[in-house]
Structure formats: structure tokens, C-alpha cells
PDB file of C-alpha atoms in Angstrom:
ATOM      1  CA  UNK A  13     -96.936  17.827  63.835  1.00  0.00           C
ATOM      2  CA  UNK A  14     -96.064  18.215  67.520  1.00  0.00           C
ATOM      3  CA  UNK A  15     -96.103  21.760  68.784  1.00  0.00           C
ATOM      4  CA  UNK A  16     -92.561  21.548  70.096  1.00  0.00           C
ATOM      5  CA  UNK A  17     -90.907  20.292  66.919  1.00  0.00           C
ATOM      6  CA  UNK A  18     -88.887  23.248  65.733  1.00  0.00           C
ATOM      7  CA  UNK A  19     -88.202  23.641  62.073  1.00  0.00           C
ATOM      8  CA  UNK A  20     -85.572  25.660  60.302  1.00  0.00           C
ATOM      9  CA  UNK A  21     -84.850  26.676  56.732  1.00  0.00           C
ATOM     10  CA  UNK A  22     -81.232  27.714  56.324  1.00  0.00           C
ATOM     11  CA  UNK A  23     -79.673  28.289  52.944  1.00  0.00           C
ATOM     12  CA  UNK A  24     -77.243  30.222  50.762  1.00  0.00           C
ATOM     13  CA  UNK A  25     -78.832  31.264  47.505  1.00  0.00           C
ATOM     14  CA  UNK A  26     -77.594  32.148  44.054  1.00  0.00           C
ATOM     15  CA  UNK A  27     -81.057  33.421  43.130  1.00  0.00           C
ATOM     16  CA  UNK A  28     -83.264  36.188  44.588  1.00  0.00           C
ATOM     17  CA  UNK A  29     -84.657  35.694  48.099  1.00  0.00           C
ATOM     18  CA  UNK A  30     -88.298  34.603  47.914  1.00  0.00           C
ATOM     19  CA  UNK A  31     -89.945  36.404  50.814  1.00  0.00           C
ATOM     20  CA  UNK A  32     -93.368  34.842  50.228  1.00  0.00           C
ATOM     21  CA  UNK A  33     -91.947  31.314  50.491  1.00  0.00           C
ATOM     22  CA  UNK A  34     -90.177  32.286  53.716  1.00  0.00           C
ATOM     23  CA  UNK A  35     -93.435  33.629  55.164  1.00  0.00           C
ATOM     24  CA  UNK A  36     -95.271  30.428  54.199  1.00  0.00           C
ATOM     25  CA  UNK A  37     -92.555  28.361  55.840  1.00  0.00           C
ATOM     26  CA  UNK A  38     -92.822  30.396  59.054  1.00  0.00           C
ATOM     27  CA  UNK A  39     -96.579  30.033  59.427  1.00  0.00           C
ATOM     28  CA  UNK A  40     -97.532  27.666  62.236  1.00  0.00           C
ATOM     29  CA  UNK A  41    -100.487  27.415  64.653  1.00  0.00           C
ATOM     30  CA  UNK A  42     -97.963  27.560  67.541  1.00  0.00           C
ATOM     31  CA  UNK A  43     -96.963  31.121  66.657  1.00  0.00           C
ATOM     32  CA  UNK A  44     -98.615  34.353  67.702  1.00  0.00           C
ATOM     33  CA  UNK A  45     -95.993  36.424  65.966  1.00  0.00           C
ATOM     34  CA  UNK A  46     -93.819  36.153  62.904  1.00  0.00           C
ATOM     35  CA  UNK A  47     -90.935  38.563  62.478  1.00  0.00           C
ATOM     36  CA  UNK A  48     -89.241  38.882  59.103  1.00  0.00           C
ATOM     37  CA  UNK A  49     -86.194  41.103  58.734  1.00  0.00           C
ATOM     38  CA  UNK A  50     -84.907  41.719  55.213  1.00  0.00           C
ATOM     39  CA  UNK A  51     -81.490  43.261  54.646  1.00  0.00           C
ATOM     40  CA  UNK A  52     -81.225  45.052  51.312  1.00  0.00           C
ATOM     41  CA  UNK A  53     -78.404  46.468  49.233  1.00  0.00           C
ATOM     42  CA  UNK A  54     -78.050  50.213  49.771  1.00  0.00           C
ATOM     43  CA  UNK A  55     -77.147  52.634  47.015  1.00  0.00           C
ATOM     44  CA  UNK A  56     -75.706  55.475  49.106  1.00  0.00           C
ATOM     45  CA  UNK A  57     -73.329  55.212  52.071  1.00  0.00           C
ATOM     46  CA  UNK A  58     -71.957  58.451  53.535  1.00  0.00           C
ATOM     47  CA  UNK A  59     -72.258  60.233  50.211  1.00  0.00           C
ATOM     48  CA  UNK A  60     -70.625  57.413  48.249  1.00  0.00           C
ATOM     49  CA  UNK A  61     -72.664  55.739  45.556  1.00  0.00           C
ATOM     50  CA  UNK A  62     -72.572  51.962  45.225  1.00  0.00           C
ATOM     51  CA  UNK A  63     -72.960  50.691  41.664  1.00  0.00           C
ATOM     52  CA  UNK A  64     -72.961  46.994  42.381  1.00  0.00           C
ATOM     53  CA  UNK A  65     -72.463  44.601  45.219  1.00  0.00           C
ATOM     54  CA  UNK A  66     -71.400  40.977  45.387  1.00  0.00           C
ATOM     55  CA  UNK A  67     -71.103  38.435  48.189  1.00  0.00           C
ATOM     56  CA  UNK A  68     -68.725  35.510  48.569  1.00  0.00           C
ATOM     57  CA  UNK A  69     -68.771  32.856  51.246  1.00  0.00           C
ATOM     58  CA  UNK A  70     -66.903  29.959  52.791  1.00  0.00           C
ATOM     59  CA  UNK A  71     -70.091  28.044  52.155  1.00  0.00           C
ATOM     60  CA  UNK A  72     -69.893  24.844  54.228  1.00  0.00           C
ATOM     61  CA  UNK A  73     -68.714  26.800  57.263  1.00  0.00           C
ATOM     62  CA  UNK A  74     -71.275  29.572  56.722  1.00  0.00           C
ATOM     63  CA  UNK A  75     -74.066  26.997  56.797  1.00  0.00           C
ATOM     64  CA  UNK A  76     -72.661  25.438  59.976  1.00  0.00           C
ATOM     65  CA  UNK A  77     -72.416  28.818  61.707  1.00  0.00           C
ATOM     66  CA  UNK A  78     -75.976  29.674  60.657  1.00  0.00           C
ATOM     67  CA  UNK A  79     -77.183  26.396  62.181  1.00  0.00           C
ATOM     68  CA  UNK A  80     -75.184  27.092  65.351  1.00  0.00           C
ATOM     69  CA  UNK A  81     -76.783  30.541  65.696  1.00  0.00           C
ATOM     70  CA  UNK A  82     -80.241  29.037  65.288  1.00  0.00           C
ATOM     71  CA  UNK A  83     -79.348  26.451  67.976  1.00  0.00           C
ATOM     72  CA  UNK A  84     -78.460  29.336  70.305  1.00  0.00           C
ATOM     73  CA  UNK A  85     -81.664  31.217  69.470  1.00  0.00           C
ATOM     74  CA  UNK A  86     -83.747  28.092  70.104  1.00  0.00           C
ATOM     75  CA  UNK A  87     -82.049  27.663  73.493  1.00  0.00           C
ATOM     76  CA  UNK A  88     -82.910  31.240  74.497  1.00  0.00           C
ATOM     77  CA  UNK A  89     -86.396  31.770  73.101  1.00  0.00           C
ATOM     78  CA  UNK A  90     -89.395  29.613  72.180  1.00  0.00           C
ATOM     79  CA  UNK A  91     -88.718  29.760  68.453  1.00  0.00           C
ATOM     80  CA  UNK A  92     -90.956  27.365  66.507  1.00  0.00           C
ATOM     81  CA  UNK A  93     -89.779  28.199  63.004  1.00  0.00           C
ATOM     82  CA  UNK A  94     -86.633  29.908  61.844  1.00  0.00           C
ATOM     83  CA  UNK A  95     -85.603  30.987  58.395  1.00  0.00           C
ATOM     84  CA  UNK A  96     -82.090  32.221  57.582  1.00  0.00           C
ATOM     85  CA  UNK A  97     -81.399  32.901  53.925  1.00  0.00           C
ATOM     86  CA  UNK A  98     -78.434  34.751  52.434  1.00  0.00           C
ATOM     87  CA  UNK A  99     -77.942  35.491  48.785  1.00  0.00           C
ATOM     88  CA  UNK A 100     -74.465  35.130  47.210  1.00  0.00           C
ATOM     89  CA  UNK A 101     -72.928  36.527  44.048  1.00  0.00           C
ATOM     90  CA  UNK A 102     -74.076  39.795  42.566  1.00  0.00           C
ATOM     91  CA  UNK A 103     -77.089  41.429  44.237  1.00  0.00           C
ATOM     92  CA  UNK A 104     -78.548  44.448  42.412  1.00  0.00           C
ATOM     93  CA  UNK A 105     -79.178  47.641  44.392  1.00  0.00           C
ATOM     94  CA  UNK A 106     -82.348  47.597  46.549  1.00  0.00           C
ATOM     95  CA  UNK A 107     -82.745  43.809  46.380  1.00  0.00           C
ATOM     96  CA  UNK A 108     -82.743  41.498  49.404  1.00  0.00           C
ATOM     97  CA  UNK A 109     -79.366  40.083  50.410  1.00  0.00           C
ATOM     98  CA  UNK A 110     -80.456  38.460  53.654  1.00  0.00           C
ATOM     99  CA  UNK A 111     -83.679  37.317  55.302  1.00  0.00           C
ATOM    100  CA  UNK A 112     -84.111  36.471  58.976  1.00  0.00           C
ATOM    101  CA  UNK A 113     -87.512  35.061  59.912  1.00  0.00           C
ATOM    102  CA  UNK A 114     -88.753  33.681  63.227  1.00  0.00           C
ATOM    103  CA  UNK A 115     -92.110  32.436  64.472  1.00  0.00           C
ATOM    104  CA  UNK A 116     -92.701  32.573  68.231  1.00  0.00           C
ATOM    105  CA  UNK A 117     -95.755  32.410  70.534  1.00  0.00           C
ATOM    106  CA  UNK A 118     -95.548  36.152  71.399  1.00  0.00           C
ATOM    107  CA  UNK A 119     -93.995  39.190  69.762  1.00  0.00           C
ATOM    108  CA  UNK A 120     -91.296  40.174  72.325  1.00  0.00           C
ATOM    109  CA  UNK A 121     -89.309  36.991  71.698  1.00  0.00           C
ATOM    110  CA  UNK A 122     -89.848  37.269  67.938  1.00  0.00           C
ATOM    111  CA  UNK A 123     -88.131  40.683  67.947  1.00  0.00           C
ATOM    112  CA  UNK A 124     -85.400  39.508  70.330  1.00  0.00           C
ATOM    113  CA  UNK A 125     -84.579  36.309  68.425  1.00  0.00           C
ATOM    114  CA  UNK A 126     -84.638  38.102  65.094  1.00  0.00           C
ATOM    115  CA  UNK A 127     -82.348  40.872  66.355  1.00  0.00           C
ATOM    116  CA  UNK A 128     -79.953  38.312  67.841  1.00  0.00           C
ATOM    117  CA  UNK A 129     -79.791  36.327  64.610  1.00  0.00           C
ATOM    118  CA  UNK A 130     -79.085  39.258  62.285  1.00  0.00           C
ATOM    119  CA  UNK A 131     -76.560  40.852  64.669  1.00  0.00           C
ATOM    120  CA  UNK A 132     -74.707  37.560  65.154  1.00  0.00           C
ATOM    121  CA  UNK A 133     -74.864  36.662  61.466  1.00  0.00           C
ATOM    122  CA  UNK A 134     -73.055  39.907  60.698  1.00  0.00           C
ATOM    123  CA  UNK A 135     -70.215  38.982  63.084  1.00  0.00           C
ATOM    124  CA  UNK A 136     -69.959  35.211  62.843  1.00  0.00           C
ATOM    125  CA  UNK A 137     -71.018  33.883  59.454  1.00  0.00           C
ATOM    126  CA  UNK A 138     -68.180  33.791  56.898  1.00  0.00           C
ATOM    127  CA  UNK A 139     -69.744  35.856  54.136  1.00  0.00           C
ATOM    128  CA  UNK A 140     -68.061  38.939  52.679  1.00  0.00           C
ATOM    129  CA  UNK A 141     -69.375  41.802  50.606  1.00  0.00           C
ATOM    130  CA  UNK A 142     -67.506  43.476  47.748  1.00  0.00           C
ATOM    131  CA  UNK A 143     -68.712  46.896  46.653  1.00  0.00           C
ATOM    132  CA  UNK A 144     -68.053  48.727  43.396  1.00  0.00           C
ATOM    133  CA  UNK A 145     -68.434  52.482  43.892  1.00  0.00           C
ATOM    134  CA  UNK A 146     -69.294  55.081  41.260  1.00  0.00           C
ATOM    135  CA  UNK A 147     -65.761  56.570  41.500  1.00  0.00           C
ATOM    136  CA  UNK A 148     -64.347  53.261  40.227  1.00  0.00           C
ATOM    137  CA  UNK A 149     -63.112  52.044  43.620  1.00  0.00           C
ATOM    138  CA  UNK A 150     -63.838  48.388  44.285  1.00  0.00           C
ATOM    139  CA  UNK A 151     -63.338  47.195  47.840  1.00  0.00           C
ATOM    140  CA  UNK A 152     -63.970  44.301  50.185  1.00  0.00           C
ATOM    141  CA  UNK A 153     -66.008  45.493  53.127  1.00  0.00           C
ATOM    142  CA  UNK A 154     -64.736  44.444  56.545  1.00  0.00           C
ATOM    143  CA  UNK A 155     -66.886  44.114  59.628  1.00  0.00           C
ATOM    144  CA  UNK A 156     -65.973  45.882  62.863  1.00  0.00           C
ATOM    145  CA  UNK A 157     -65.529  42.709  64.926  1.00  0.00           C
ATOM    146  CA  UNK A 158     -63.544  39.513  64.689  1.00  0.00           C
ATOM    147  CA  UNK A 159     -65.769  36.422  64.882  1.00  0.00           C
ATOM    148  CA  UNK A 160     -65.649  34.671  68.261  1.00  0.00           C
ATOM    149  CA  UNK A 161     -64.778  31.038  68.813  1.00  0.00           C
ATOM    150  CA  UNK A 162     -67.752  29.272  70.444  1.00  0.00           C
ATOM    151  CA  UNK A 163     -67.795  29.211  74.289  1.00  0.00           C
ATOM    152  CA  UNK A 164     -65.132  31.872  74.565  1.00  0.00           C
TER     153      UNK A 164
ATOM    154  CA  UNK B   1     -40.480  15.143  63.864  1.00  0.00           C
ATOM    155  CA  UNK B   2     -42.193  14.670  60.505  1.00  0.00           C
ATOM    156  CA  UNK B   3     -43.173  17.649  58.410  1.00  0.00           C
ATOM    157  CA  UNK B   4     -46.775  18.802  58.639  1.00  0.00           C
ATOM    158  CA  UNK B   5     -48.314  20.488  55.664  1.00  0.00           C
ATOM    159  CA  UNK B   6     -51.304  22.788  55.950  1.00  0.00           C
ATOM    160  CA  UNK B   7     -53.455  23.988  53.108  1.00  0.00           C
ATOM    161  CA  UNK B   8     -55.014  27.292  54.114  1.00  0.00           C
ATOM    162  CA  UNK B   9     -58.098  28.656  52.380  1.00  0.00           C
ATOM    163  CA  UNK B  10     -58.282  32.386  51.794  1.00  0.00           C
ATOM    164  CA  UNK B  11     -61.282  34.619  51.167  1.00  0.00           C
ATOM    165  CA  UNK B  12     -62.221  38.196  50.582  1.00  0.00           C
ATOM    166  CA  UNK B  13     -59.419  40.732  50.985  1.00  0.00           C
ATOM    167  CA  UNK B  14     -56.665  38.134  51.550  1.00  0.00           C
ATOM    168  CA  UNK B  15     -57.622  36.205  48.420  1.00  0.00           C
ATOM    169  CA  UNK B  16     -57.574  39.468  46.448  1.00  0.00           C
ATOM    170  CA  UNK B  17     -54.185  40.573  47.849  1.00  0.00           C
ATOM    171  CA  UNK B  18     -52.492  37.223  47.182  1.00  0.00           C
ATOM    172  CA  UNK B  19     -54.468  36.449  44.007  1.00  0.00           C
ATOM    173  CA  UNK B  20     -54.842  32.820  45.114  1.00  0.00           C
ATOM    174  CA  UNK B  21     -57.657  31.004  46.894  1.00  0.00           C
ATOM    175  CA  UNK B  22     -55.315  28.958  49.075  1.00  0.00           C
ATOM    176  CA  UNK B  23     -51.711  28.691  50.221  1.00  0.00           C
ATOM    177  CA  UNK B  24     -49.711  25.773  51.562  1.00  0.00           C
ATOM    178  CA  UNK B  25     -47.398  25.986  54.579  1.00  0.00           C
ATOM    179  CA  UNK B  26     -45.020  23.385  55.917  1.00  0.00           C
ATOM    180  CA  UNK B  27     -43.783  23.132  59.463  1.00  0.00           C
ATOM    181  CA  UNK B  28     -41.582  20.649  61.296  1.00  0.00           C
ATOM    182  CA  UNK B  29     -42.759  21.722  64.752  1.00  0.00           C
ATOM    183  CA  UNK B  30     -46.071  21.514  66.531  1.00  0.00           C
ATOM    184  CA  UNK B  31     -47.911  24.659  65.720  1.00  0.00           C
ATOM    185  CA  UNK B  32     -50.813  26.656  67.128  1.00  0.00           C
ATOM    186  CA  UNK B  33     -53.467  28.559  65.205  1.00  0.00           C
ATOM    187  CA  UNK B  34     -51.713  31.832  66.028  1.00  0.00           C
ATOM    188  CA  UNK B  35     -48.338  30.367  65.053  1.00  0.00           C
ATOM    189  CA  UNK B  36     -49.661  29.292  61.679  1.00  0.00           C
ATOM    190  CA  UNK B  37     -51.066  32.768  60.980  1.00  0.00           C
ATOM    191  CA  UNK B  38     -47.730  34.332  61.995  1.00  0.00           C
ATOM    192  CA  UNK B  39     -45.921  31.943  59.642  1.00  0.00           C
ATOM    193  CA  UNK B  40     -48.348  32.770  56.821  1.00  0.00           C
ATOM    194  CA  UNK B  41     -47.648  36.487  57.274  1.00  0.00           C
ATOM    195  CA  UNK B  42     -43.871  35.875  57.250  1.00  0.00           C
ATOM    196  CA  UNK B  43     -44.019  33.881  54.040  1.00  0.00           C
ATOM    197  CA  UNK B  44     -46.658  36.067  52.375  1.00  0.00           C
ATOM    198  CA  UNK B  45     -45.859  39.661  53.414  1.00  0.00           C
ATOM    199  CA  UNK B  46     -48.982  41.174  51.758  1.00  0.00           C
ATOM    200  CA  UNK B  47     -50.953  39.366  54.486  1.00  0.00           C
ATOM    201  CA  UNK B  48     -49.009  40.938  57.349  1.00  0.00           C
ATOM    202  CA  UNK B  49     -51.045  44.180  57.637  1.00  0.00           C
ATOM    203  CA  UNK B  50     -54.113  42.015  58.317  1.00  0.00           C
ATOM    204  CA  UNK B  51     -52.558  39.862  61.051  1.00  0.00           C
ATOM    205  CA  UNK B  52     -54.389  41.608  63.907  1.00  0.00           C
ATOM    206  CA  UNK B  53     -57.783  41.022  62.285  1.00  0.00           C
ATOM    207  CA  UNK B  54     -57.360  37.353  61.400  1.00  0.00           C
ATOM    208  CA  UNK B  55     -59.205  34.479  63.007  1.00  0.00           C
ATOM    209  CA  UNK B  56     -58.394  30.871  62.175  1.00  0.00           C
ATOM    210  CA  UNK B  57     -61.160  28.422  61.352  1.00  0.00           C
ATOM    211  CA  UNK B  58     -60.248  24.776  61.884  1.00  0.00           C
ATOM    212  CA  UNK B  59     -62.586  22.145  60.491  1.00  0.00           C
ATOM    213  CA  UNK B  60     -65.123  24.927  59.873  1.00  0.00           C
ATOM    214  CA  UNK B  61     -65.096  26.247  63.455  1.00  0.00           C
ATOM    215  CA  UNK B  62     -63.416  29.372  64.813  1.00  0.00           C
ATOM    216  CA  UNK B  63     -60.607  28.619  67.264  1.00  0.00           C
ATOM    217  CA  UNK B  64     -58.503  30.589  69.744  1.00  0.00           C
ATOM    218  CA  UNK B  65     -54.950  31.438  68.647  1.00  0.00           C
ATOM    219  CA  UNK B  66     -53.623  29.061  71.336  1.00  0.00           C
ATOM    220  CA  UNK B  67     -55.365  26.058  69.750  1.00  0.00           C
ATOM    221  CA  UNK B  68     -52.949  23.347  68.546  1.00  0.00           C
ATOM    222  CA  UNK B  69     -53.321  22.152  64.991  1.00  0.00           C
ATOM    223  CA  UNK B  70     -53.364  18.578  63.759  1.00  0.00           C
ATOM    224  CA  UNK B  71     -52.161  17.221  60.464  1.00  0.00           C
ATOM    225  CA  UNK B  72     -55.108  16.988  58.088  1.00  0.00           C
ATOM    226  CA  UNK B  73     -57.140  19.820  59.664  1.00  0.00           C
ATOM    227  CA  UNK B  74     -59.200  21.878  57.228  1.00  0.00           C
ATOM    228  CA  UNK B  75     -57.968  25.412  57.738  1.00  0.00           C
ATOM    229  CA  UNK B  76     -59.136  28.851  56.641  1.00  0.00           C
ATOM    230  CA  UNK B  77     -58.098  32.350  57.591  1.00  0.00           C
ATOM    231  CA  UNK B  78     -61.122  34.535  58.253  1.00  0.00           C
ATOM    232  CA  UNK B  79     -61.002  38.350  58.315  1.00  0.00           C
ATOM    233  CA  UNK B  80     -63.960  40.276  59.800  1.00  0.00           C
ATOM    234  CA  UNK B  81     -67.026  39.221  57.880  1.00  0.00           C
ATOM    235  CA  UNK B  82     -69.470  41.567  56.163  1.00  0.00           C
ATOM    236  CA  UNK B  83     -72.554  39.595  55.262  1.00  0.00           C
ATOM    237  CA  UNK B  84     -76.059  40.899  55.760  1.00  0.00           C
TER     238      UNK B  84
END
């Protein structure tokens, strides 16, 4: 395989995120660094206990936005492999809800691309989290920012 | 001017408030993304408190409120997302 042929694995999952498979996918001789960020479901937020957590998505659009973000990352940094996985439906406490993985020649761009992808995913990709708290409250969580139209 | 009909997909908090996954709006005038969201809030008052945090997605892409809509566009109202 040519060194410059980038590969990506982008998916929405109903099953647990398989971190080992993601790592295997990211391995390439072109990379000197692989960064894997895993977002997990937190039990306590500001003294409130979360009992369970579920994600819903506008799936076809979510996949398109994930691809668009990877396009942007590939335009900014020499990213040889990218992995963006998000789990949907119920995710038990402490399990992985999202995985961002990048393989780059050197570590600075691995950290930068990974940070960009998770930060942008949390603003742009149409996925929403519903939390059930121990006091019986069940609420949709809303992000702080409206998603941006491209090129705005 | 013929009537245009728009099916609008709803998610998250809007779907919960309205208890439906989509609504249908008709208009006899050309309409922008912002205009369609205003109309949705008029016809479905439980949506109105969320008007300032709505973004329209047309054919699975976010658009500015000034964007004009075409008959047959796939439309969804997106409130701030919370994946991750």
C-alpha cells in the first residue's frame, strides 16, 4: 500500500467499542505515533449521580459530518489512519461511548488532530445524550454551541 | 404559487416535547431555513422556547438561516448536540 493512501474507519455502533480492533486498524509503518482518545460515560457530574445513559443520532447525517471532519483533519495534518467510532443506544456507566484514533508520522500532529476531532465531534455531529439521574430526573443533554454550517 | 410541503425530522429534546419524530409544514411562499423554523414554532408552540438554539439541516448539511429551501429537501431541526 502506498504511504500516502489515507484510510479511515468511521462508524456508529450498537455494540461496545472494540479498542483493540481500532488500534490494529491504526497501525501502519508510516506512523510514528498513534493517539487514541476514549470518551467514557461518567457516573458523577457536579454531585449528581447518573444511573444510565443513552445516545440517539440522525445517523446518515452523523456519518457524513464525521467524514467531513476527517477530511478537514487530513487537510491540516499528515494523518495516515483515522478511526472515529461512536456507540448509540444505552451505554452502561464507565464504558466507552466514543473513540477517536489517529496515526501520524510524529506525535505533535497526532495530539492536535485527535483534539480537533473530538472537540468538533462534540459540536457538529448530530448525536444526543439522554441521562437518567438517581433522583429520577431524565433529561436530554444539550451542548453549549450550535453546530456551524460548513465554510461559515 | 403551488404549495410546498416540508417534512421535518425531530430529535432529542424536540422529539420528546412534541412526542413525534417528524412534523409536516405547508407553505405557499418561498421560504428560508429561518422562516421554516419560525413557522414550526408558531404551529408547534412547545418548540418556541428552543428557537434560538435551532439549526436547520438540509439534505444532511447544516445551513444558514438565510438559505432558501427547495421542494423535496430532506430537512431536520438540530438542537445543540451532545455526543462524545
